[in-house]
Amino acid sequence: MKKLFTLFILLCLLPLAAWAQAQTQETKYIYYTWDNDTQTCIPNNGTAQTATVVTTGVTQWGGDESDKEYWYVVNDEINITDRITVTGNVHLILADGCNLTASKGINVSAGNSLSIYGQTNGSGALEATRDSYNAGIGGGQNGNGGAVTISGGTVTATGESSGAGIGS
């Protein structure tokens, strides 16, 4: 009876393991480096080995490990209606033909970073709108924003008199 119960538990966990595996994927992206000799940007191909797929319920990006890079990919039409919080060193890939709408923006506070990449066609898009006194992408009303780097895709960050588009 004990063996049957153990087998039953293992079979129940299999779908959870498959679901967790399906939430990450290997994803290609484009990044740029600067050539001082020719004064030009040079496109480079990169691959994120395990990028977490962004869904409407994923509003906490990153983690507490300061030496770790956290990778995310938008590979569908996604609308996140809560403010997204970036913690640590976060990388976001906008897959070609896919769009992310961050209706209340993306919080990147001091000490944290967000790097945004596109793919070959550059047709992935991010639209972030400020919320209250917060930036569309960046810090809040206290003025302490982290680092934001955009290397591809189409990024539209909207602010108003009480909040920056990108910044703090």
PDB file of C-alpha atoms in Angstrom:
ATOM      1  CA  MET A   1       0.000   0.000   0.000  1.00  0.00           C
ATOM      2  CA  LYS A   2       2.869   2.347   0.842  1.00  0.00           C
ATOM      3  CA  LYS A   3       4.413   1.802  -2.615  1.00  0.00           C
ATOM      4  CA  LEU A   4       1.108   2.571  -4.343  1.00  0.00           C
ATOM      5  CA  PHE A   5       0.733   5.771  -2.367  1.00  0.00           C
ATOM      6  CA  THR A   6       4.291   6.844  -3.246  1.00  0.00           C
ATOM      7  CA  LEU A   7       3.671   6.050  -6.921  1.00  0.00           C
ATOM      8  CA  PHE A   8       0.425   8.044  -6.811  1.00  0.00           C
ATOM      9  CA  ILE A   9       2.210  11.087  -5.329  1.00  0.00           C
ATOM     10  CA  LEU A  10       4.974  10.908  -7.946  1.00  0.00           C
ATOM     11  CA  LEU A  11       2.446  10.705 -10.778  1.00  0.00           C
ATOM     12  CA  CYS A  12       0.635  13.735  -9.367  1.00  0.00           C
ATOM     13  CA  LEU A  13       3.885  15.728  -9.307  1.00  0.00           C
ATOM     14  CA  LEU A  14       4.777  14.992 -12.934  1.00  0.00           C
ATOM     15  CA  PRO A  15       2.372  17.597 -14.384  1.00  0.00           C
ATOM     16  CA  LEU A  16       3.800  20.202 -11.975  1.00  0.00           C
ATOM     17  CA  ALA A  17       7.346  19.432 -13.095  1.00  0.00           C
ATOM     18  CA  ALA A  18       6.305  19.641 -16.762  1.00  0.00           C
ATOM     19  CA  TRP A  19       4.501  22.947 -16.119  1.00  0.00           C
ATOM     20  CA  ALA A  20       7.530  24.438 -14.362  1.00  0.00           C
ATOM     21  CA  GLN A  21       9.780  23.324 -17.234  1.00  0.00           C
ATOM     22  CA  ALA A  22       7.418  24.880 -19.812  1.00  0.00           C
ATOM     23  CA  GLN A  23       7.654  28.263 -18.070  1.00  0.00           C
ATOM     24  CA  THR A  24      11.316  28.714 -19.093  1.00  0.00           C
ATOM     25  CA  GLN A  25      12.887  28.456 -22.497  1.00  0.00           C
ATOM     26  CA  GLU A  26      16.091  29.084 -24.404  1.00  0.00           C
ATOM     27  CA  THR A  27      15.715  32.413 -26.215  1.00  0.00           C
ATOM     28  CA  LYS A  28      17.877  34.235 -28.748  1.00  0.00           C
ATOM     29  CA  TYR A  29      18.311  38.022 -28.638  1.00  0.00           C
ATOM     30  CA  ILE A  30      20.371  40.849 -30.130  1.00  0.00           C
ATOM     31  CA  TYR A  31      22.666  43.118 -28.105  1.00  0.00           C
ATOM     32  CA  TYR A  32      25.066  45.851 -29.195  1.00  0.00           C
ATOM     33  CA  THR A  33      28.672  46.684 -28.411  1.00  0.00           C
ATOM     34  CA  TRP A  34      30.492  49.922 -29.202  1.00  0.00           C
ATOM     35  CA  ASP A  35      33.506  49.989 -31.511  1.00  0.00           C
ATOM     36  CA  ASN A  36      35.627  52.998 -30.557  1.00  0.00           C
ATOM     37  CA  ASP A  37      37.762  52.722 -33.721  1.00  0.00           C
ATOM     38  CA  THR A  38      34.855  53.046 -36.162  1.00  0.00           C
ATOM     39  CA  GLN A  39      32.481  54.891 -33.781  1.00  0.00           C
ATOM     40  CA  THR A  40      29.671  52.436 -34.549  1.00  0.00           C
ATOM     41  CA  CYS A  41      27.417  50.014 -32.716  1.00  0.00           C
ATOM     42  CA  ILE A  42      27.957  46.393 -33.645  1.00  0.00           C
ATOM     43  CA  PRO A  43      25.046  43.935 -33.358  1.00  0.00           C
ATOM     44  CA  ASN A  44      25.801  40.663 -31.580  1.00  0.00           C
ATOM     45  CA  ASN A  45      23.760  37.494 -31.139  1.00  0.00           C
ATOM     46  CA  GLY A  46      23.139  36.213 -27.641  1.00  0.00           C
ATOM     47  CA  THR A  47      21.223  33.325 -26.127  1.00  0.00           C
ATOM     48  CA  ALA A  48      19.479  33.259 -22.754  1.00  0.00           C
ATOM     49  CA  GLN A  49      19.626  29.616 -21.703  1.00  0.00           C
ATOM     50  CA  THR A  50      16.640  29.769 -19.334  1.00  0.00           C
ATOM     51  CA  ALA A  51      14.356  32.765 -19.776  1.00  0.00           C
ATOM     52  CA  THR A  52      11.182  32.848 -17.703  1.00  0.00           C
ATOM     53  CA  VAL A  53       8.092  33.374 -19.854  1.00  0.00           C
ATOM     54  CA  VAL A  54       6.269  36.583 -18.864  1.00  0.00           C
ATOM     55  CA  THR A  55       2.575  36.077 -18.136  1.00  0.00           C
ATOM     56  CA  THR A  56      -0.084  38.445 -16.824  1.00  0.00           C
ATOM     57  CA  GLY A  57       0.424  37.233 -13.268  1.00  0.00           C
ATOM     58  CA  VAL A  58       4.210  37.732 -13.190  1.00  0.00           C
ATOM     59  CA  THR A  59       4.757  41.143 -11.556  1.00  0.00           C
ATOM     60  CA  GLN A  60       7.893  40.428  -9.505  1.00  0.00           C
ATOM     61  CA  TRP A  61      10.935  40.104 -11.787  1.00  0.00           C
ATOM     62  CA  GLY A  62      14.351  39.087 -10.487  1.00  0.00           C
ATOM     63  CA  GLY A  63      15.506  38.068  -7.055  1.00  0.00           C
ATOM     64  CA  ASP A  64      17.800  38.792  -4.159  1.00  0.00           C
ATOM     65  CA  GLU A  65      21.007  37.261  -5.526  1.00  0.00           C
ATOM     66  CA  SER A  66      23.022  40.324  -6.602  1.00  0.00           C
ATOM     67  CA  ASP A  67      25.521  38.324  -8.684  1.00  0.00           C
ATOM     68  CA  LYS A  68      22.811  36.460 -10.636  1.00  0.00           C
ATOM     69  CA  GLU A  69      21.225  37.519 -13.924  1.00  0.00           C
ATOM     70  CA  TYR A  70      17.466  36.999 -14.234  1.00  0.00           C
ATOM     71  CA  TRP A  71      16.136  36.513 -17.775  1.00  0.00           C
ATOM     72  CA  TYR A  72      12.535  36.990 -18.953  1.00  0.00           C
ATOM     73  CA  VAL A  73      10.932  36.713 -22.395  1.00  0.00           C
ATOM     74  CA  VAL A  74       7.708  38.162 -23.785  1.00  0.00           C
ATOM     75  CA  ASN A  75       6.484  35.744 -26.434  1.00  0.00           C
ATOM     76  CA  ASP A  76       2.795  36.640 -26.696  1.00  0.00           C
ATOM     77  CA  GLU A  77       0.415  39.589 -26.308  1.00  0.00           C
ATOM     78  CA  ILE A  78       0.657  40.316 -22.570  1.00  0.00           C
ATOM     79  CA  ASN A  79      -1.108  43.025 -20.540  1.00  0.00           C
ATOM     80  CA  ILE A  80       0.012  43.382 -16.929  1.00  0.00           C
ATOM     81  CA  THR A  81      -2.312  45.679 -14.987  1.00  0.00           C
ATOM     82  CA  ASP A  82      -0.281  45.871 -11.741  1.00  0.00           C
ATOM     83  CA  ARG A  83       3.021  47.730 -11.378  1.00  0.00           C
ATOM     84  CA  ILE A  84       5.945  45.417 -12.144  1.00  0.00           C
ATOM     85  CA  THR A  85       8.837  45.398  -9.663  1.00  0.00           C
ATOM     86  CA  VAL A  86      12.413  44.667 -10.774  1.00  0.00           C
ATOM     87  CA  THR A  87      14.826  43.330  -8.157  1.00  0.00           C
ATOM     88  CA  GLY A  88      18.449  42.580  -9.005  1.00  0.00           C
ATOM     89  CA  ASN A  89      19.926  42.344 -12.501  1.00  0.00           C
ATOM     90  CA  VAL A  90      16.958  41.688 -14.835  1.00  0.00           C
ATOM     91  CA  HIS A  91      17.077  41.137 -18.605  1.00  0.00           C
ATOM     92  CA  LEU A  92      13.897  41.298 -20.718  1.00  0.00           C
ATOM     93  CA  ILE A  93      13.707  39.928 -24.272  1.00  0.00           C
ATOM     94  CA  LEU A  94      10.896  41.228 -26.502  1.00  0.00           C
ATOM     95  CA  ALA A  95      10.340  38.387 -28.969  1.00  0.00           C
ATOM     96  CA  ASP A  96       9.596  39.389 -32.564  1.00  0.00           C
ATOM     97  CA  GLY A  97       5.907  40.131 -33.105  1.00  0.00           C
ATOM     98  CA  CYS A  98       5.085  40.074 -29.379  1.00  0.00           C
ATOM     99  CA  ASN A  99       3.967  42.937 -27.152  1.00  0.00           C
ATOM    100  CA  LEU A 100       3.993  43.679 -23.445  1.00  0.00           C
ATOM    101  CA  THR A 101       1.757  46.397 -22.006  1.00  0.00           C
ATOM    102  CA  ALA A 102       2.697  47.425 -18.468  1.00  0.00           C
ATOM    103  CA  SER A 103      -0.370  49.507 -17.598  1.00  0.00           C
ATOM    104  CA  LYS A 104       1.114  50.803 -14.327  1.00  0.00           C
ATOM    105  CA  GLY A 105       4.733  50.786 -15.426  1.00  0.00           C
ATOM    106  CA  ILE A 106       7.878  49.016 -14.304  1.00  0.00           C
ATOM    107  CA  ASN A 107       9.572  49.915 -11.022  1.00  0.00           C
ATOM    108  CA  VAL A 108      13.369  49.834 -11.239  1.00  0.00           C
ATOM    109  CA  SER A 109      14.559  51.281  -7.935  1.00  0.00           C
ATOM    110  CA  ALA A 110      18.108  52.267  -6.978  1.00  0.00           C
ATOM    111  CA  GLY A 111      20.559  49.374  -6.919  1.00  0.00           C
ATOM    112  CA  ASN A 112      18.566  47.346  -9.463  1.00  0.00           C
ATOM    113  CA  SER A 113      18.793  47.186 -13.263  1.00  0.00           C
ATOM    114  CA  LEU A 114      16.624  46.381 -16.274  1.00  0.00           C
ATOM    115  CA  SER A 115      18.129  45.627 -19.703  1.00  0.00           C
ATOM    116  CA  ILE A 116      15.721  45.304 -22.644  1.00  0.00           C
ATOM    117  CA  TYR A 117      16.579  43.408 -25.835  1.00  0.00           C
ATOM    118  CA  GLY A 118      14.918  42.690 -29.150  1.00  0.00           C
ATOM    119  CA  GLN A 119      15.328  39.889 -31.648  1.00  0.00           C
ATOM    120  CA  THR A 120      16.376  39.780 -35.302  1.00  0.00           C
ATOM    121  CA  ASN A 121      13.428  41.739 -36.761  1.00  0.00           C
ATOM    122  CA  GLY A 122      13.178  44.162 -33.826  1.00  0.00           C
ATOM    123  CA  SER A 123       9.386  43.888 -33.906  1.00  0.00           C
ATOM    124  CA  GLY A 124       8.809  43.085 -30.220  1.00  0.00           C
ATOM    125  CA  ALA A 125       7.333  45.972 -28.232  1.00  0.00           C
ATOM    126  CA  LEU A 126       6.956  47.245 -24.684  1.00  0.00           C
ATOM    127  CA  GLU A 127       4.524  49.979 -23.691  1.00  0.00           C
ATOM    128  CA  ALA A 128       4.846  51.219 -20.099  1.00  0.00           C
ATOM    129  CA  THR A 129       2.660  53.953 -18.629  1.00  0.00           C
ATOM    130  CA  ARG A 130       3.464  55.800 -15.431  1.00  0.00           C
ATOM    131  CA  ASP A 131       1.346  55.207 -12.343  1.00  0.00           C
ATOM    132  CA  SER A 132       0.654  58.114  -9.951  1.00  0.00           C
ATOM    133  CA  TYR A 133       4.023  59.746  -9.222  1.00  0.00           C
ATOM    134  CA  ASN A 134       6.059  56.814 -10.536  1.00  0.00           C
ATOM    135  CA  ALA A 135       7.959  56.662 -13.819  1.00  0.00           C
ATOM    136  CA  GLY A 136       6.730  54.529 -16.716  1.00  0.00           C
ATOM    137  CA  ILE A 137      10.060  52.667 -16.421  1.00  0.00           C
ATOM    138  CA  GLY A 138      12.254  53.580 -13.460  1.00  0.00           C
ATOM    139  CA  GLY A 139      11.937  54.838  -9.927  1.00  0.00           C
ATOM    140  CA  GLY A 140       9.192  56.442  -7.964  1.00  0.00           C
ATOM    141  CA  GLN A 141       8.503  59.841  -6.536  1.00  0.00           C
ATOM    142  CA  ASN A 142      11.481  59.591  -4.163  1.00  0.00           C
ATOM    143  CA  GLY A 143      13.788  60.071  -7.153  1.00  0.00           C
ATOM    144  CA  ASN A 144      15.835  56.913  -6.635  1.00  0.00           C
ATOM    145  CA  GLY A 145      15.818  55.021  -9.909  1.00  0.00           C
ATOM    146  CA  GLY A 146      18.031  52.128 -10.977  1.00  0.00           C
ATOM    147  CA  ALA A 147      19.755  51.524 -14.328  1.00  0.00           C
ATOM    148  CA  VAL A 148      17.678  51.042 -17.494  1.00  0.00           C
ATOM    149  CA  THR A 149      19.378  49.924 -20.739  1.00  0.00           C
ATOM    150  CA  ILE A 150      17.489  49.511 -24.022  1.00  0.00           C
ATOM    151  CA  SER A 151      19.227  47.460 -26.718  1.00  0.00           C
ATOM    152  CA  GLY A 152      16.343  46.579 -28.986  1.00  0.00           C
ATOM    153  CA  GLY A 153      12.653  46.234 -29.637  1.00  0.00           C
ATOM    154  CA  THR A 154      10.278  49.173 -29.611  1.00  0.00           C
ATOM    155  CA  VAL A 155       9.937  50.752 -26.174  1.00  0.00           C
ATOM    156  CA  THR A 156       7.319  53.401 -25.434  1.00  0.00           C
ATOM    157  CA  ALA A 157       7.364  54.806 -21.910  1.00  0.00           C
ATOM    158  CA  THR A 158       4.755  57.433 -21.108  1.00  0.00           C
ATOM    159  CA  GLY A 159       4.980  59.940 -18.289  1.00  0.00           C
ATOM    160  CA  GLU A 160       3.165  63.093 -17.285  1.00  0.00           C
ATOM    161  CA  SER A 161       3.975  66.126 -15.162  1.00  0.00           C
ATOM    162  CA  SER A 162       4.082  63.985 -12.011  1.00  0.00           C
ATOM    163  CA  GLY A 163       6.032  61.030 -13.420  1.00  0.00           C
ATOM    164  CA  ALA A 164       8.793  60.539 -15.993  1.00  0.00           C
ATOM    165  CA  GLY A 165       8.527  58.241 -18.989  1.00  0.00           C
ATOM    166  CA  ILE A 166      11.929  56.705 -18.200  1.00  0.00           C
ATOM    167  CA  GLY A 167      13.828  57.795 -15.110  1.00  0.00           C
ATOM    168  CA  SER A 168      12.666  58.689 -11.642  1.00  0.00           C
TER     169      SER A 168
END
